[in-house]
mmCIF file of C-alpha atoms in Angstrom:
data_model
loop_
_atom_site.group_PDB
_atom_site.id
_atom_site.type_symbol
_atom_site.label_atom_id
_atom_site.label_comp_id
_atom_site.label_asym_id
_atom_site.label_seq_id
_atom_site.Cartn_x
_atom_site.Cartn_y
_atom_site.Cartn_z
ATOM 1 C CA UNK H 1 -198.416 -26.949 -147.502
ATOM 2 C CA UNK H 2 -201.038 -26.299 -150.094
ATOM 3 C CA UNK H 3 -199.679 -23.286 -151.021
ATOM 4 C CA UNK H 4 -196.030 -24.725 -151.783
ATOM 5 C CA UNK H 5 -197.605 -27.657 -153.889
ATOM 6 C CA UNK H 6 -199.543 -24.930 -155.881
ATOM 7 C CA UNK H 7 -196.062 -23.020 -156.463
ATOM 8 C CA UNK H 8 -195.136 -26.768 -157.753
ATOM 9 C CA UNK H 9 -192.131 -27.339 -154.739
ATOM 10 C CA UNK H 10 -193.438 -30.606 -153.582
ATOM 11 C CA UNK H 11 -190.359 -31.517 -150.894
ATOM 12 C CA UNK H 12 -191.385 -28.196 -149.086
ATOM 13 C CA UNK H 13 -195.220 -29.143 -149.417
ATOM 14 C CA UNK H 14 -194.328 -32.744 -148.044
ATOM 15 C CA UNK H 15 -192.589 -31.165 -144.963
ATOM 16 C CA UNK H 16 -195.205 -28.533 -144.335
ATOM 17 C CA UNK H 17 -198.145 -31.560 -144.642
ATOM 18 C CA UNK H 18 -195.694 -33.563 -142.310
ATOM 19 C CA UNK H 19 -195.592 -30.762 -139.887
ATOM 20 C CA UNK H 20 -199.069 -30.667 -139.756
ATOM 21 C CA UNK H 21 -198.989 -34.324 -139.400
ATOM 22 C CA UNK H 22 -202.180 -34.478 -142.572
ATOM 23 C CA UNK H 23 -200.080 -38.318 -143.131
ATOM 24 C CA UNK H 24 -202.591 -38.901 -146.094
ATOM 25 C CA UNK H 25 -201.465 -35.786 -147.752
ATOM 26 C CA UNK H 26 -197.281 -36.574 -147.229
ATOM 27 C CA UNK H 27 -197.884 -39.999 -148.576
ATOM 28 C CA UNK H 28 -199.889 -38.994 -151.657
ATOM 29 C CA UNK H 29 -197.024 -36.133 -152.595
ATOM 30 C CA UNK H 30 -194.211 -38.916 -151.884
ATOM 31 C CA UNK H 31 -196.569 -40.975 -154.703
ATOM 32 C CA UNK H 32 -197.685 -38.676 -157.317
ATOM 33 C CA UNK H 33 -194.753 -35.931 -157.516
ATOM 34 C CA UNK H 34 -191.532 -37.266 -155.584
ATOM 35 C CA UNK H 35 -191.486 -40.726 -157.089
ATOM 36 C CA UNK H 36 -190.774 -41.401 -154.000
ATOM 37 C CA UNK H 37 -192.654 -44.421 -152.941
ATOM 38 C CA UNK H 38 -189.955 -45.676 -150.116
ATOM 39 C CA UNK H 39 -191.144 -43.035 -148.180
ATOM 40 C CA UNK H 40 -194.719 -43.287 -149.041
ATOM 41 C CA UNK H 41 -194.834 -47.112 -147.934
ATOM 42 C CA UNK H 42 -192.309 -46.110 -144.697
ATOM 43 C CA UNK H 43 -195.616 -43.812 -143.912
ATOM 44 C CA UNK H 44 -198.435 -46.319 -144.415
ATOM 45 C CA UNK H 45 -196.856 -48.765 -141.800
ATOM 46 C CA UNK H 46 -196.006 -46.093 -139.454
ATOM 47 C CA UNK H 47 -199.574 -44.719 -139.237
ATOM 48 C CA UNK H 48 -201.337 -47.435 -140.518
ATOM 49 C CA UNK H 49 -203.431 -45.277 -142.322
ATOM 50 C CA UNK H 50 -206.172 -46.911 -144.466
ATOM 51 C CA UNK H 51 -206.320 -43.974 -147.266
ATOM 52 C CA UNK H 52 -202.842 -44.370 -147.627
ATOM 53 C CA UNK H 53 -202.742 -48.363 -148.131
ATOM 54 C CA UNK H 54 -204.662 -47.419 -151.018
ATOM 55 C CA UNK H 55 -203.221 -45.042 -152.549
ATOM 56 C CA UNK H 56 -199.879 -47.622 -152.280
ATOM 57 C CA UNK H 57 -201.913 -50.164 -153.674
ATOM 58 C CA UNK H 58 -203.130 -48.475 -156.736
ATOM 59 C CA UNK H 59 -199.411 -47.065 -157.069
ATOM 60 C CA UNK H 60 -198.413 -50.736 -157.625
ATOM 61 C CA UNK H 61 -201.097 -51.690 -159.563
ATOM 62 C CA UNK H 62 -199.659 -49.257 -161.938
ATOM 63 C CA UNK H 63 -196.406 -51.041 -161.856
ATOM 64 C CA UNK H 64 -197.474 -54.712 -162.187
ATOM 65 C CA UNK H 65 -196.272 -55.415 -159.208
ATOM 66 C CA UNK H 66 -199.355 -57.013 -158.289
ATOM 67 C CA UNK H 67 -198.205 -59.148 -155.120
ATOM 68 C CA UNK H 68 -197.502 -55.354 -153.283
ATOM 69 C CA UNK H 69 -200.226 -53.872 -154.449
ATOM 70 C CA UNK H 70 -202.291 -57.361 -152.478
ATOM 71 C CA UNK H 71 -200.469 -56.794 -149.726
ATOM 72 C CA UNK H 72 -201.463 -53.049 -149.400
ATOM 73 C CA UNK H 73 -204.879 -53.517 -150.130
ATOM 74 C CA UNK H 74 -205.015 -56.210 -147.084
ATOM 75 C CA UNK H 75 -203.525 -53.140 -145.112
ATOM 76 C CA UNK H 76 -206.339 -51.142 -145.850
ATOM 77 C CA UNK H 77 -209.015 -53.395 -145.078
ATOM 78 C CA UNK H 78 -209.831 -54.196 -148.959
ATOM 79 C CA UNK H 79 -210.070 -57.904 -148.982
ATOM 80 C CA UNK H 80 -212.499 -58.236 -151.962
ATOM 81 C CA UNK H 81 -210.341 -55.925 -153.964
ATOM 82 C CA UNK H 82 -207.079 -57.567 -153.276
ATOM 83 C CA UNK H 83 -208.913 -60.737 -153.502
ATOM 84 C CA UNK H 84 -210.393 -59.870 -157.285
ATOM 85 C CA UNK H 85 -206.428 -58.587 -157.920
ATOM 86 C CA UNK H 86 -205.010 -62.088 -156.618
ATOM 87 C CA UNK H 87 -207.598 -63.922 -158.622
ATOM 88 C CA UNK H 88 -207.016 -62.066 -161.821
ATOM 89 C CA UNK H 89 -202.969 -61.883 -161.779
ATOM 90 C CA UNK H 90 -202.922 -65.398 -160.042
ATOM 91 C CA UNK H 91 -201.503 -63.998 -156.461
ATOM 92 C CA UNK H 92 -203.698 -66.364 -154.854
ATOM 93 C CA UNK H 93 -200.988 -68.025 -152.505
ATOM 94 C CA UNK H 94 -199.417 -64.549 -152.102
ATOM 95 C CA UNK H 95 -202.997 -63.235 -151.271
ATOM 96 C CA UNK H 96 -203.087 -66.110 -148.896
ATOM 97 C CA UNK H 97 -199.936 -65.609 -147.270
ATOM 98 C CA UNK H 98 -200.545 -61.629 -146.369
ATOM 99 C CA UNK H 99 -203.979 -62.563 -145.126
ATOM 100 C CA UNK H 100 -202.896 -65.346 -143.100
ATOM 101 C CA UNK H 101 -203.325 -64.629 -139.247
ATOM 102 C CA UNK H 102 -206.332 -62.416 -139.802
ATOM 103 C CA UNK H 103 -207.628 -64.990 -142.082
ATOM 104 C CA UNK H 104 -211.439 -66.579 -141.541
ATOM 105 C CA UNK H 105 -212.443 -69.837 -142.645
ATOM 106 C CA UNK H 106 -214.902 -68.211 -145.152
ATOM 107 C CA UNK H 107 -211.514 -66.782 -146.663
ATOM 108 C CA UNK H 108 -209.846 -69.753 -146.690
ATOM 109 C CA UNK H 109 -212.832 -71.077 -148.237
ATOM 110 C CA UNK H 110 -213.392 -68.760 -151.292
ATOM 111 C CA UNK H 111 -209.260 -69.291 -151.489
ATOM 112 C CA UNK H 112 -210.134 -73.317 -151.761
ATOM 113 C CA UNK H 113 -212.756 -72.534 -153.791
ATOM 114 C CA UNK H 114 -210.464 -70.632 -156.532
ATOM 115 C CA UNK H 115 -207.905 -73.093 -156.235
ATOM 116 C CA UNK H 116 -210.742 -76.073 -157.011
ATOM 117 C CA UNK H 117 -211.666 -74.372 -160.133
ATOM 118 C CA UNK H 118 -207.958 -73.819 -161.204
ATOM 119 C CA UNK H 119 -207.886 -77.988 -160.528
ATOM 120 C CA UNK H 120 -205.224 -77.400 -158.354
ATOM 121 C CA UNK H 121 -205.902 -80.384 -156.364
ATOM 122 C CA UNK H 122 -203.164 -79.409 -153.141
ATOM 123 C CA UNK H 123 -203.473 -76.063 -152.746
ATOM 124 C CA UNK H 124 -207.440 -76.862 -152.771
ATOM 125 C CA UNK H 125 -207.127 -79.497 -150.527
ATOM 126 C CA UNK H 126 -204.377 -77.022 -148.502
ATOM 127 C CA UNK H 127 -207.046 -74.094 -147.929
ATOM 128 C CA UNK H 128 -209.804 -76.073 -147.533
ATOM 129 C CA UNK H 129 -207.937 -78.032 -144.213
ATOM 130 C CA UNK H 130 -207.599 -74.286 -143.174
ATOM 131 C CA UNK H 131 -211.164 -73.269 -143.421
ATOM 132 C CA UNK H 132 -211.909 -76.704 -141.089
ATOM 133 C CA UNK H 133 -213.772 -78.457 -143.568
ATOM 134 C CA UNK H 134 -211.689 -81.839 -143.563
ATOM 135 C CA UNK H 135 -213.903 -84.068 -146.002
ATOM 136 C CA UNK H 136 -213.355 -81.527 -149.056
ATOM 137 C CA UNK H 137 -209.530 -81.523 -147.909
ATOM 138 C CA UNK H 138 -209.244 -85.139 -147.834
ATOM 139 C CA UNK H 139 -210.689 -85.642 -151.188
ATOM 140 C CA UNK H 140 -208.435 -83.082 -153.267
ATOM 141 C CA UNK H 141 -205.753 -84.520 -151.067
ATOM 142 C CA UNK H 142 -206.631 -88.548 -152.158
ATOM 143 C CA UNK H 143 -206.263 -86.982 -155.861
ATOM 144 C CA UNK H 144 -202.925 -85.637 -155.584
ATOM 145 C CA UNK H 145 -200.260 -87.885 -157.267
ATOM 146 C CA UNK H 146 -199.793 -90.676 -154.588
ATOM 147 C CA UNK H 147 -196.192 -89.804 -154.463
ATOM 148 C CA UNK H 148 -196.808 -86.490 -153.548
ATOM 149 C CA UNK H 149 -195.142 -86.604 -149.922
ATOM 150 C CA UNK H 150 -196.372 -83.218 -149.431
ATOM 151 C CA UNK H 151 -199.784 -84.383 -149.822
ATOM 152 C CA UNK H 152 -199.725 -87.134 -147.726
ATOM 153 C CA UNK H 153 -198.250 -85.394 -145.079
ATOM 154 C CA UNK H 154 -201.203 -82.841 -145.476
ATOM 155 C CA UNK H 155 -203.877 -85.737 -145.333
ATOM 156 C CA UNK H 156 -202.423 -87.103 -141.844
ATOM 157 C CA UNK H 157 -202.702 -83.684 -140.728
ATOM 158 C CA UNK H 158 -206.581 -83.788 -141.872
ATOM 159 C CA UNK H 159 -207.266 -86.865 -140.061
ATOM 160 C CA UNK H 160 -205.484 -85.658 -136.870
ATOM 161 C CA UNK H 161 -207.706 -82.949 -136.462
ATOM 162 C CA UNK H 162 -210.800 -84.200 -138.421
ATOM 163 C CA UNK H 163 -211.133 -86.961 -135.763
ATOM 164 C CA UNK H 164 -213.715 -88.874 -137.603
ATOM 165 C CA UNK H 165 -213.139 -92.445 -138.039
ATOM 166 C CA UNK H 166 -214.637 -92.794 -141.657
ATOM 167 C CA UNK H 167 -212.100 -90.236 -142.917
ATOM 168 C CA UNK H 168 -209.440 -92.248 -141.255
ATOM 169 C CA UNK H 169 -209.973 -95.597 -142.877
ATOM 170 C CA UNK H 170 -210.438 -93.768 -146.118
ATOM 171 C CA UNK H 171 -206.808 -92.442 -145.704
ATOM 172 C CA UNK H 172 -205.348 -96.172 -144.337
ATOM 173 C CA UNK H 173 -206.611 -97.969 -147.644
ATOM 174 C CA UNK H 174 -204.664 -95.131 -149.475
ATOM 175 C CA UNK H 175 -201.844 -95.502 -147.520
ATOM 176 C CA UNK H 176 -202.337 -99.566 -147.917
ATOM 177 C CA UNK H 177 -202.838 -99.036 -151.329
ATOM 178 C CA UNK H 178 -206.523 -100.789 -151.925
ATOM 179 C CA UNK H 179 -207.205 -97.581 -153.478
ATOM 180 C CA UNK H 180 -204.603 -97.829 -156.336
ATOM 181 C CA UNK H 181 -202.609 -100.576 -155.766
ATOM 182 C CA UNK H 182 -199.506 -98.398 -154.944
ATOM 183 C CA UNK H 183 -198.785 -99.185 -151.109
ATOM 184 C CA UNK H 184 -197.364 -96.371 -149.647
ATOM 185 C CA UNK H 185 -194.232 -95.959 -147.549
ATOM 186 C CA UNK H 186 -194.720 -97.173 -143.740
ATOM 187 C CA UNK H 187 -193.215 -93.943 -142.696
ATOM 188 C CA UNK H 188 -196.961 -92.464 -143.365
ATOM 189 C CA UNK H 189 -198.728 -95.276 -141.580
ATOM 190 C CA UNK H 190 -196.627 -94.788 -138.719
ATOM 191 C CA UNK H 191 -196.684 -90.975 -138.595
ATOM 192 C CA UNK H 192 -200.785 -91.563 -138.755
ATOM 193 C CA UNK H 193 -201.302 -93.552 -135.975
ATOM 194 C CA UNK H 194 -199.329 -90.884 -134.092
ATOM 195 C CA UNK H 195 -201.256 -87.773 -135.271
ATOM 196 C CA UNK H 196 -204.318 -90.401 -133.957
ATOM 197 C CA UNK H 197 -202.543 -91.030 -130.495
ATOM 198 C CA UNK H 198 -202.644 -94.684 -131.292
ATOM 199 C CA UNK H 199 -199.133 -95.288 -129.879
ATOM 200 C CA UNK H 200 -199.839 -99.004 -129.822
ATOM 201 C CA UNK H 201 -199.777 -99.304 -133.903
ATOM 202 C CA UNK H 202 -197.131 -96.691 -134.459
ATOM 203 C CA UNK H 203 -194.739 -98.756 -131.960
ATOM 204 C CA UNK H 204 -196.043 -102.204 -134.395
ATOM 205 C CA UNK H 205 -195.232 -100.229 -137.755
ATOM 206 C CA UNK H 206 -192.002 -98.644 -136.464
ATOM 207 C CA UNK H 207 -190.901 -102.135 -135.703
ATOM 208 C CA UNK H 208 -191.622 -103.203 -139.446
ATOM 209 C CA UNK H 209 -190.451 -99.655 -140.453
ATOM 210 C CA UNK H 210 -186.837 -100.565 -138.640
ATOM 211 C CA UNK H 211 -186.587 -104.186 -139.691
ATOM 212 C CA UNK H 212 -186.767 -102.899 -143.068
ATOM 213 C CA UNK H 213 -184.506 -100.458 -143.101
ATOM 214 C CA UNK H 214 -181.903 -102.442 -141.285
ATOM 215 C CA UNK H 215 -182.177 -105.170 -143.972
ATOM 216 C CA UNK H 216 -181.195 -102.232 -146.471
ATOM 217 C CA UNK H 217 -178.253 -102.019 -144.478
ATOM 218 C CA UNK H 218 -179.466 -98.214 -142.832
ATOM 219 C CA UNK H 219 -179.104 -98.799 -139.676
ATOM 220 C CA UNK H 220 -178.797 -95.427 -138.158
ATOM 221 C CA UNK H 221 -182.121 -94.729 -139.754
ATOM 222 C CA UNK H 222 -183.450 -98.024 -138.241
ATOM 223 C CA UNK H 223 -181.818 -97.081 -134.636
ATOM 224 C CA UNK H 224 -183.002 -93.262 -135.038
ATOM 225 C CA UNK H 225 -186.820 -95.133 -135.933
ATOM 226 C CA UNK H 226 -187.299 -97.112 -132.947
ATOM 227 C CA UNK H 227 -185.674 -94.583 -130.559
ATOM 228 C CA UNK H 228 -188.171 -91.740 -131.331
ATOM 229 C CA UNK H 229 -190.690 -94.369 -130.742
ATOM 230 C CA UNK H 230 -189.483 -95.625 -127.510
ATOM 231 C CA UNK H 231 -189.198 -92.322 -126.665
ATOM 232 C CA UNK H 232 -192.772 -91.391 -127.405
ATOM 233 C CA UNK H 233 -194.095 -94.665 -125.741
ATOM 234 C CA UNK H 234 -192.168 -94.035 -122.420
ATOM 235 C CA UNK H 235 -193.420 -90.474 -122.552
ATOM 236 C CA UNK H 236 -197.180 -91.451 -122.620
ATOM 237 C CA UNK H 237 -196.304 -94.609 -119.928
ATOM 238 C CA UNK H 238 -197.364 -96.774 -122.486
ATOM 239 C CA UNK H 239 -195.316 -100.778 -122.248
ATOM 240 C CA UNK H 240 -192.342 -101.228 -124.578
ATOM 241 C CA UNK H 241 -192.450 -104.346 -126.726
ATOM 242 C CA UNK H 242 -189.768 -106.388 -125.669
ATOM 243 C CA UNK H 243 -189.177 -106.679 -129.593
ATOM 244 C CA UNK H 244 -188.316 -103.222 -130.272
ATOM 245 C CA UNK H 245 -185.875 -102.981 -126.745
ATOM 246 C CA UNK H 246 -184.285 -105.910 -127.761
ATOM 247 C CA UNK H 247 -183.595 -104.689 -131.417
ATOM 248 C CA UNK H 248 -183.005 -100.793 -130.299
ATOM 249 C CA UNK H 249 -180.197 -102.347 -127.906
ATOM 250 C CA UNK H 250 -178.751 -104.311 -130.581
ATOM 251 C CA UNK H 251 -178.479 -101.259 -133.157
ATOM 252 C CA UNK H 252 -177.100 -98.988 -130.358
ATOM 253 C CA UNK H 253 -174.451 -101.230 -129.272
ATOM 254 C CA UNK H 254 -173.508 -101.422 -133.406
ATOM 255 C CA UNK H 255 -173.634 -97.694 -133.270
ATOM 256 C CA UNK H 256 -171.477 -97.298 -130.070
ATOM 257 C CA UNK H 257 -168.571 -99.885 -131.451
ATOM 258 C CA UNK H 258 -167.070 -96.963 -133.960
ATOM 259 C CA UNK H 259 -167.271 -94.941 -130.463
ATOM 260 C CA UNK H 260 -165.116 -97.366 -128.299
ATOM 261 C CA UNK H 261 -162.450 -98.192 -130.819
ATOM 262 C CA UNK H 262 -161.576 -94.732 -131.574
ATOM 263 C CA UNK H 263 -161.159 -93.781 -128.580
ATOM 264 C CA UNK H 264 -159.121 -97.153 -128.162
ATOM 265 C CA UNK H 265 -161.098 -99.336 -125.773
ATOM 266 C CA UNK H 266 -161.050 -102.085 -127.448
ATOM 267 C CA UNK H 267 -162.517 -104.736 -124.524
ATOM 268 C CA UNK H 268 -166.105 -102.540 -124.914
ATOM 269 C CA UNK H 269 -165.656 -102.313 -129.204
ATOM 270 C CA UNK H 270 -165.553 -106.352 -128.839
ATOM 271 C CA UNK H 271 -168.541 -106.440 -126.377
ATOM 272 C CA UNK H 272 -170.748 -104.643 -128.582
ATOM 273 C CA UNK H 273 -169.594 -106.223 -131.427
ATOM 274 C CA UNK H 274 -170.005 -110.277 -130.035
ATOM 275 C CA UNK H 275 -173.709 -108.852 -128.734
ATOM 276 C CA UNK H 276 -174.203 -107.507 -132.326
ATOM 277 C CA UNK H 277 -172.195 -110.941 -133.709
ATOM 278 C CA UNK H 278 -174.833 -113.167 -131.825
ATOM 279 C CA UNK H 279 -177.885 -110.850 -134.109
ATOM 280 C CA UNK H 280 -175.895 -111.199 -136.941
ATOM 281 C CA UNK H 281 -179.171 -112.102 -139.093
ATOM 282 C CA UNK H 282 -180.850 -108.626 -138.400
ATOM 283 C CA UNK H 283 -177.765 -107.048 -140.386
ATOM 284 C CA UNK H 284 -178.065 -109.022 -143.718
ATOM 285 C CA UNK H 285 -176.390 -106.478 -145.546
ATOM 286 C CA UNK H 286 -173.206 -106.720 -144.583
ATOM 287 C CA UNK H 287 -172.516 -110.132 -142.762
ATOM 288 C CA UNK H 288 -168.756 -110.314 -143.385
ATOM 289 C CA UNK H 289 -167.371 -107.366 -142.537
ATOM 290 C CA UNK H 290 -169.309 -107.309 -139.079
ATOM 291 C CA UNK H 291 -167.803 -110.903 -138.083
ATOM 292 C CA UNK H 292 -164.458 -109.664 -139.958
ATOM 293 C CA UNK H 293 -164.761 -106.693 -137.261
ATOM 294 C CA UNK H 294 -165.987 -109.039 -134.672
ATOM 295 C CA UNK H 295 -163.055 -111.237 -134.872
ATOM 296 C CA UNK H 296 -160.078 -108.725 -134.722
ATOM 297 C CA UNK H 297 -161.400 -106.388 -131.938
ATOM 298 C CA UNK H 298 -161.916 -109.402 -129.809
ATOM 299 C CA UNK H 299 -158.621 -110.490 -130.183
ATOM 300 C CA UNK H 300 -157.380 -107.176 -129.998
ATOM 301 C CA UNK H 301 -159.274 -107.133 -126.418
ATOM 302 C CA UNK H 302 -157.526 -110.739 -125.337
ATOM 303 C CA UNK H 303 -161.116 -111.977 -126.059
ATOM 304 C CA UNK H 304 -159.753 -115.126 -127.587
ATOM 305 C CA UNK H 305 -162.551 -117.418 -127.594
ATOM 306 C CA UNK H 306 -164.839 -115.101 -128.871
ATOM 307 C CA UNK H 307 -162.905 -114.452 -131.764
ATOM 308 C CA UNK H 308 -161.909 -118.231 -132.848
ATOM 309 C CA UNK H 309 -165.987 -118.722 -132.535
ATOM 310 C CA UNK H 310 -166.338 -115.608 -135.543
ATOM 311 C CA UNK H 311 -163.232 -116.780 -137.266
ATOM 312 C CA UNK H 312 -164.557 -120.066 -137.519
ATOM 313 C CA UNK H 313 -168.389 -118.849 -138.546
ATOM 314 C CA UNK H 314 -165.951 -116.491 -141.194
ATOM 315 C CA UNK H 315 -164.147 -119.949 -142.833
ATOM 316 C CA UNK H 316 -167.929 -121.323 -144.024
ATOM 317 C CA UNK H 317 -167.790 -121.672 -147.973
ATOM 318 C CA UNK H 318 -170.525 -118.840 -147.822
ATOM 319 C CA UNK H 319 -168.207 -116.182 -146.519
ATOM 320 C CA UNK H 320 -164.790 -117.526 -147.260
ATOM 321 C CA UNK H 321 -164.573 -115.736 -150.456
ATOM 322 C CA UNK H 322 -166.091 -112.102 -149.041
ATOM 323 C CA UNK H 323 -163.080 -111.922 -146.406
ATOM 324 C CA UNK H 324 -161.079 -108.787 -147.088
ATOM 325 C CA UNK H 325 -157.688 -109.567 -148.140
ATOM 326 C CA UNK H 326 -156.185 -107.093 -145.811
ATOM 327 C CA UNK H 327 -157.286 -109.669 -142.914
ATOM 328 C CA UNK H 328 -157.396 -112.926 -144.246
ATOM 329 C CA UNK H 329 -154.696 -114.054 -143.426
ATOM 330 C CA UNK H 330 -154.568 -112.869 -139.699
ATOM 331 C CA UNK H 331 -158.303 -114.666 -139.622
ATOM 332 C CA UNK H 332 -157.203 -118.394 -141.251
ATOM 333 C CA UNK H 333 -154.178 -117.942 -138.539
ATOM 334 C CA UNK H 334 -156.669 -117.697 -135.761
ATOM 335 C CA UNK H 335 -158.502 -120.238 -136.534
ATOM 336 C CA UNK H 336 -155.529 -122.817 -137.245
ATOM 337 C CA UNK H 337 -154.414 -121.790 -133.637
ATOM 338 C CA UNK H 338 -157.065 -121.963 -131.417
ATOM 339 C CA UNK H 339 -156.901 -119.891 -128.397
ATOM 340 C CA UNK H 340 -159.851 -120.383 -125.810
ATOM 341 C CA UNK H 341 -158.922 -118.115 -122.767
ATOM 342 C CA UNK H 342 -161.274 -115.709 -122.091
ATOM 343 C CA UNK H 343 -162.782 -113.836 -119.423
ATOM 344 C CA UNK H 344 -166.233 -114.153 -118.014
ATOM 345 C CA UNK H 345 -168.410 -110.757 -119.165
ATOM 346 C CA UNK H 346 -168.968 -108.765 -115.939
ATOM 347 C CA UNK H 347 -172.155 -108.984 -115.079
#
């Protein structure tokens, strides 16, 4: 091998160095004459030689392309060096990311540390969570812009596993907004008190969460709310509020209605419609067109009663003028006729 690089025929040299399995030499031949540095790299993670990652590394260095160069320096043990690189190209979250499962808090730290002086207030706040020291993460956290949903998410993580109460109340008056007069969205709350276990104030915000969303008219959201939380309650045998089955069964049987009348039932589309009729203040939103509903599937479904009771409710001055043309008619006909047969529900 050394005598074909002397006569200048590299390829030959490489295959002679790889026959003699002297991996340092093949990758540094691959590097300096063959331009090759595929191969050279294909090497270094076969052998996982340390010389090698080096060489690599400087070979990038030499190309700007500073986030491979990191990563081979990591592969050959060089932290400090391909830390100093990531500081002075700003790599940092690149440096992060390579060093990640063989990471120590103290590198986390020094990561935290570079990202504080850069006033980089999440990434800070993100290393500084890793390295376990939650009071430092809170506070870049806290200084993030309030919106920042990233952040916040980040900050429930840091009370989750801080598990100290003074960090907690620190992050409910942010998420109250005492700090800055910005309340935040429930969501947060309510994803706090379940990073703390405290299943007994997620299920109270989730109800307040739900009731809001449903008077927005969103009430999959609302329905999809509540049943992660009853859910989560049942799973840690904790008692349901009778609030939240009550309202969950309500928003379900709204949700199942589009179910039964597409596939043509119509008796089980006016069930869940009269049970969602008799809530009809918990969907504020859109009043009319549930009762419009209301009233034609029942009489679709020979509930005839039921829907002279909606039709009637529809004919108040408040509602009169909402009614959609299309039914109208059909609905002032109802009520002109009154039809009160009906069967019993079946219990």
């Amino acid at each position: 091998a050394k005598a074909k690089e002397a006569d200048g025929r590299y390829k030959e040299a490489a295959e002679a160095y790889k026959n003699a399995k002297d991996w340092d030499q093949v990758i540094r031949i691959n590097l300096d004459y063959l331009q090759n540095p595929e191969e050279a790299v294909k090497y270094v993670r076969e052998t996982q030689s340390i010389e090698g990652a080096k060489m690599v590394a400087k070979f990038f260095q030499k190309l700007n392309d500073y986030s491979s160069a990191i990563q081979f320096l990591v592969m050959s043990k060089c932290n400090d060096e391909a830390f100093q690189l990531a500081q002075a190209h700003n790599q940092m979250e690149t440096y992060a990311d390579i060093i990640g499962p063989d990471a120590t808090p103290e590198d986390y730290q020094s990561i935290a540390l570079h990202f504080e002086n850069e006033k980089n207030h999440f990434l800070s706040g993100k290393f500084f969570l890793l390295s376990g020291q939650y009071k430092r993460a809170m506070k870049h956290f806290l200084r993030c812009n309030g919106e920042d949903s990233q952040a916040i998410e980040l900050a429930i993580e840091t009370v989750g596993r801080a598990n100290d109460d003074s960090l907690t109340r620190q992050l409910i008056d942010f998420l109250m907004g005492e700090t800055d007069n910005m309340p935040k969205d429930a969501k947060y709350l309510f994803r706090l008190y379940m990073a703390l276990k405290q299943y007994r104030e997620a299920a109270r915000t989730a109800i307040i969460i739900a009731r809001e969303e449903q008077n927005a008219g969103n009430y999959r959201n609302a329905h999809d709310v509540l049943f992660s939380m009853y859910q989560e309650l049942k799973q840690q045998k904790i008692k349901i509020p009778s609030e939240m089955a009550t309202n969950l069964m309500i928003l379900h049987s709204y949700i199942l209605v589009k179910i039964h009348v597409k596939r043509g039932d119509h008796l089980k589309g006016g069930r869940m419609l009269i049970r969602v009729a008799n809530n009809i203040s918990k969907f504020p939103s859109h009043i009319v067109p549930i009762l419009t509903s209301t009233v034609i599937e029942c009489h679709r479904a020979g509930l005839k009663n039921s829907s002279f009771s909606y039709a009637a409710m529809l004919m108040r001055p408040e509602y009169r003028n909402q009614i959609d043309l299309k039914y109208k008619k059909k609905i002032e006909m109802i009520v002109r006729k009154p039809d009160k047969t009906e069967e019993e529900e079946p219990l």
